[in-house]
């Protein structure tokens, strides 16, 4: 590309069961009987790699899926039940070579020591392609699974009573990620000597206590897993308002936002950049991706007809937090370029029907973006950080 050519966009795909539309499982291509098999997830992720995508995220939670945001439901006509996202990623990692693997982790009721070890292990299994998507849980029923704390019910994230709870949950998440990051650094890169002749396997002086003391966690360290291949696997988070924007600004490498037009994208990116500066990270790279639900077909009329059919099966129109694009790959490419003008560096696309819309992304959208010189023609790096143009960070505990 010449110096004046438009920048390449980054592309990720968010995988959720048979797709993001609640009636997706009833489509002929959906394979609902295979949802709990390794082969199902391997097929989706290898298809994403076929399209040269940067990474996939894998949804997860601590309670059954629900049509309601903050409470369980009693519906039996939608997908319920899932496999553990970290374990899916670890199972599929040896079957892929380039694509990043970013499982969802709920920070509210899990322990950062366990997650740091799990994601470090995923980074080893994938040879440097691991990350995690941070989520909080504000659902009382999920808290009841663990019995260690009570979370009071809120009716919506916008309710006046929600502010204090959300601040608490996201401050806890920020501390959680800080603990995880310190544990990843608690072994220096050359801590393992493995010298059979002298009988020295590790250099104990290069393992460090992290001695984290915060309001939510007290963690001594060091980790039991040596420093991951990437040094710091990717940390990502979805954000819809100021409180989670601060988590992205403080701790993430990639933040996902849900703008409905370029002006909204521009305003949100500006707010995140301001929060990033306030957090003392102004000089650090931070990608901001736009999230979109997509239904892709050969014509807009076909895509709209498919959406109508799915809505009819679901018994109600599908709506969500993100903009829903219904149309052709060329039309979606136009929209991505338009939204990128708002300061987005990439996009996380949510296939409405995984078996239909994921191949449309990899086989129709990607070639269209390549024709426009907005997307890679081959993988250019061996690690997920490398794909996103992020350097391998120095270890905070290593002597200078």
Short mmCIF file of C-alpha atoms in Angstrom, two decimals, residues 56-270:
data_model
loop_
_atom_site.label_atom_id
_atom_site.label_comp_id
_atom_site.label_asym_id
_atom_site.label_seq_id
_atom_site.Cartn_x
_atom_site.Cartn_y
_atom_site.Cartn_z
CA UNK A 56 -12.78 -14.93 17.33
CA UNK A 57 -14.47 -14.29 20.66
CA UNK A 58 -16.47 -17.08 22.28
CA UNK A 59 -19.45 -16.14 24.44
CA UNK A 60 -19.88 -17.54 27.95
CA UNK A 61 -21.79 -16.89 31.15
CA UNK A 62 -22.47 -18.19 34.63
CA UNK A 63 -26.15 -18.93 34.10
CA UNK A 64 -28.35 -20.24 31.31
CA UNK A 65 -28.92 -17.88 28.40
CA UNK A 66 -31.94 -15.64 28.79
CA UNK A 67 -34.06 -13.41 26.59
CA UNK A 68 -33.95 -10.90 29.45
CA UNK A 69 -30.81 -8.92 30.18
CA UNK A 70 -30.65 -9.21 33.96
CA UNK A 71 -32.95 -12.08 34.96
CA UNK A 72 -33.51 -15.69 33.86
CA UNK A 73 -36.51 -16.67 31.77
CA UNK A 74 -38.57 -19.83 31.30
CA UNK A 75 -38.41 -20.02 27.50
CA UNK A 76 -37.94 -23.41 25.91
CA UNK A 77 -37.86 -22.27 22.26
CA UNK A 78 -34.32 -20.83 22.33
CA UNK A 79 -30.85 -22.30 22.77
CA UNK A 80 -30.00 -22.98 26.40
CA UNK A 81 -26.81 -24.52 27.71
CA UNK A 82 -23.22 -24.05 26.58
CA UNK A 83 -19.68 -25.36 26.88
CA UNK A 84 -16.93 -23.51 28.74
CA UNK A 85 -15.41 -20.90 26.41
CA UNK A 86 -11.81 -21.25 27.66
CA UNK A 87 -11.94 -25.01 27.18
CA UNK A 88 -13.43 -24.63 23.69
CA UNK A 89 -10.53 -22.35 22.76
CA UNK A 90 -7.96 -24.77 24.18
CA UNK A 91 -9.51 -27.68 22.29
CA UNK A 92 -9.57 -25.83 18.96
CA UNK A 93 -6.16 -24.13 19.31
CA UNK A 94 -4.09 -27.08 17.96
CA UNK A 95 -6.38 -27.26 14.91
CA UNK A 96 -5.61 -23.67 13.89
CA UNK A 97 -2.38 -21.84 13.10
CA UNK A 98 -2.98 -18.10 12.86
CA UNK A 99 -6.30 -16.86 14.24
CA UNK A 100 -6.55 -15.41 17.73
CA UNK A 101 -8.72 -17.17 20.33
CA UNK A 102 -10.48 -14.91 22.84
CA UNK A 103 -12.87 -16.69 25.24
CA UNK A 104 -15.22 -14.75 27.49
CA UNK A 105 -14.42 -14.71 31.21
CA UNK A 106 -16.85 -13.51 33.88
CA UNK A 107 -14.83 -11.69 36.52
CA UNK A 108 -17.56 -11.20 39.11
CA UNK A 109 -17.55 -14.67 40.67
CA UNK A 110 -14.31 -16.27 39.45
CA UNK A 111 -10.77 -15.96 40.80
CA UNK A 112 -8.08 -14.04 38.89
CA UNK A 113 -5.39 -16.57 39.84
CA UNK A 114 -7.28 -19.38 38.10
CA UNK A 115 -8.04 -17.31 35.01
CA UNK A 116 -4.47 -16.06 34.67
CA UNK A 117 -3.31 -19.67 34.62
CA UNK A 118 -6.01 -20.76 32.15
CA UNK A 119 -5.30 -17.97 29.64
CA UNK A 120 -1.53 -18.41 30.01
CA UNK A 121 -2.03 -22.10 29.24
CA UNK A 122 -4.16 -21.19 26.20
CA UNK A 123 -1.36 -18.91 25.03
CA UNK A 124 1.07 -21.83 25.21
CA UNK A 125 -1.32 -24.26 23.52
CA UNK A 126 -1.95 -21.77 20.69
CA UNK A 127 1.69 -20.60 20.44
CA UNK A 128 0.85 -16.99 21.23
CA UNK A 129 -2.73 -16.44 20.03
CA UNK A 130 -4.67 -16.13 23.29
CA UNK A 131 -6.75 -13.39 24.80
CA UNK A 132 -9.79 -12.96 26.99
CA UNK A 133 -12.99 -10.94 26.91
CA UNK A 134 -13.82 -9.52 30.32
CA UNK A 135 -17.47 -9.62 31.44
CA UNK A 136 -19.17 -8.70 34.69
CA UNK A 137 -22.35 -10.28 36.06
CA UNK A 138 -25.14 -8.19 37.57
CA UNK A 139 -27.60 -11.09 37.78
CA UNK A 140 -28.71 -12.17 41.29
CA UNK A 141 -29.39 -15.72 40.08
CA UNK A 142 -25.77 -16.12 38.99
CA UNK A 143 -24.54 -14.86 42.35
CA UNK A 144 -26.71 -17.54 43.97
CA UNK A 145 -24.70 -20.25 42.19
CA UNK A 146 -21.68 -19.32 44.30
CA UNK A 147 -23.20 -18.16 47.59
CA UNK A 148 -20.32 -15.83 48.43
CA UNK A 149 -22.08 -12.53 47.83
CA UNK A 150 -25.50 -11.07 47.17
CA UNK A 151 -26.18 -8.87 44.15
CA UNK A 152 -29.29 -6.76 44.41
CA UNK A 153 -31.61 -6.82 41.45
CA UNK A 154 -31.69 -3.91 39.02
CA UNK A 155 -34.19 -3.60 36.19
CA UNK A 156 -31.84 -1.99 33.67
CA UNK A 157 -28.31 -0.66 33.41
CA UNK A 158 -29.76 2.81 32.86
CA UNK A 159 -31.78 2.81 36.10
CA UNK A 160 -30.69 5.45 38.66
CA UNK A 161 -30.07 2.70 41.20
CA UNK A 162 -27.70 0.87 38.84
CA UNK A 163 -24.81 3.33 38.96
CA UNK A 164 -23.34 2.26 42.29
CA UNK A 165 -23.59 -1.45 41.47
CA UNK A 166 -22.01 -1.03 38.04
CA UNK A 167 -19.20 1.10 39.46
CA UNK A 168 -18.53 -1.62 42.03
CA UNK A 169 -18.55 -4.43 39.44
CA UNK A 170 -16.35 -2.64 36.93
CA UNK A 171 -13.88 -1.42 39.57
CA UNK A 172 -13.63 -5.03 40.69
CA UNK A 173 -13.07 -6.09 37.06
CA UNK A 174 -10.26 -3.54 36.70
CA UNK A 175 -8.54 -4.93 39.80
CA UNK A 176 -9.13 -8.44 38.49
CA UNK A 177 -7.35 -7.68 35.23
CA UNK A 178 -4.54 -5.95 37.11
CA UNK A 179 -3.99 -9.10 39.17
CA UNK A 180 -4.08 -11.27 36.03
CA UNK A 181 -1.57 -9.03 34.25
CA UNK A 182 0.80 -9.02 37.23
CA UNK A 183 0.60 -12.80 37.50
CA UNK A 184 1.50 -13.12 33.81
CA UNK A 185 4.62 -11.08 34.61
CA UNK A 186 5.46 -12.90 37.84
CA UNK A 187 7.87 -15.18 35.97
CA UNK A 188 10.59 -13.42 34.00
CA UNK A 189 11.07 -14.64 30.43
CA UNK A 190 14.31 -16.47 31.24
CA UNK A 191 13.28 -17.84 34.65
CA UNK A 192 13.44 -21.41 33.35
CA UNK A 193 17.02 -22.61 32.94
CA UNK A 194 16.38 -26.34 32.38
CA UNK A 195 20.07 -27.22 32.74
CA UNK A 196 20.24 -30.96 33.31
CA UNK A 197 24.02 -30.90 33.80
CA UNK A 198 23.88 -28.57 36.81
CA UNK A 199 20.46 -29.70 38.02
CA UNK A 200 19.01 -26.19 37.86
CA UNK A 201 15.55 -26.04 36.32
CA UNK A 202 14.54 -22.52 37.35
CA UNK A 203 16.19 -19.36 38.62
CA UNK A 204 14.18 -18.65 41.78
CA UNK A 205 15.31 -15.01 41.78
CA UNK A 206 13.33 -14.51 38.56
CA UNK A 207 10.00 -15.54 40.10
CA UNK A 208 8.27 -12.64 41.81
CA UNK A 209 5.60 -12.14 44.43
CA UNK A 210 3.04 -9.71 43.06
CA UNK A 211 1.79 -8.79 46.57
CA UNK A 212 -1.45 -7.30 45.26
CA UNK A 213 -3.61 -5.79 48.00
CA UNK A 214 -6.84 -4.18 46.86
CA UNK A 215 -10.40 -3.71 47.97
CA UNK A 216 -11.53 -6.81 46.07
CA UNK A 217 -8.50 -9.13 45.97
CA UNK A 218 -5.43 -10.00 47.96
CA UNK A 219 -3.07 -12.11 45.87
CA UNK A 220 0.47 -13.06 46.81
CA UNK A 221 1.76 -14.79 43.68
CA UNK A 222 3.79 -15.83 41.82
CA UNK A 223 1.83 -17.77 39.22
CA UNK A 224 2.48 -21.47 38.73
CA UNK A 225 2.56 -20.98 34.94
CA UNK A 226 5.64 -19.36 33.33
CA UNK A 227 5.19 -16.09 31.47
CA UNK A 228 3.00 -16.61 28.38
CA UNK A 229 4.54 -16.54 24.88
CA UNK A 230 2.98 -13.13 24.18
CA UNK A 231 4.10 -11.81 27.55
CA UNK A 232 0.65 -10.32 27.96
CA UNK A 233 -2.21 -12.08 26.14
CA UNK A 234 -4.88 -9.77 24.72
CA UNK A 235 -7.38 -8.22 27.15
CA UNK A 236 -10.67 -7.09 25.59
CA UNK A 237 -14.01 -5.80 26.90
CA UNK A 238 -17.42 -4.72 25.58
CA UNK A 239 -18.62 -1.31 26.76
CA UNK A 240 -21.84 0.63 26.34
CA UNK A 241 -21.50 3.61 28.70
CA UNK A 242 -19.04 5.68 30.72
CA UNK A 243 -18.44 3.24 33.59
CA UNK A 244 -17.37 0.33 31.34
CA UNK A 245 -15.57 2.78 29.01
CA UNK A 246 -13.29 3.43 31.99
CA UNK A 247 -12.50 -0.28 32.28
CA UNK A 248 -11.55 -0.35 28.60
CA UNK A 249 -9.41 2.76 29.05
CA UNK A 250 -7.67 1.43 32.17
CA UNK A 251 -7.03 -2.18 31.29
CA UNK A 252 -7.92 -3.30 27.75
CA UNK A 253 -5.98 -3.78 24.54
CA UNK A 254 -9.24 -3.85 22.54
CA UNK A 255 -12.58 -2.32 23.45
CA UNK A 256 -15.84 -3.17 21.66
CA UNK A 257 -18.49 -0.46 21.31
CA UNK A 258 -21.91 -0.43 19.65
CA UNK A 259 -22.28 2.77 17.58
CA UNK A 260 -25.21 3.15 15.21
CA UNK A 261 -23.51 5.74 12.97
CA UNK A 262 -20.15 7.42 12.42
CA UNK A 263 -21.00 10.41 14.64
CA UNK A 264 -21.80 8.14 17.57
CA UNK A 265 -18.60 6.18 16.91
CA UNK A 266 -16.57 9.40 16.91
CA UNK A 267 -18.09 10.61 20.18
CA UNK A 268 -17.57 7.28 21.92
CA UNK A 269 -13.98 6.92 20.73
CA UNK A 270 -13.28 10.46 21.97
#
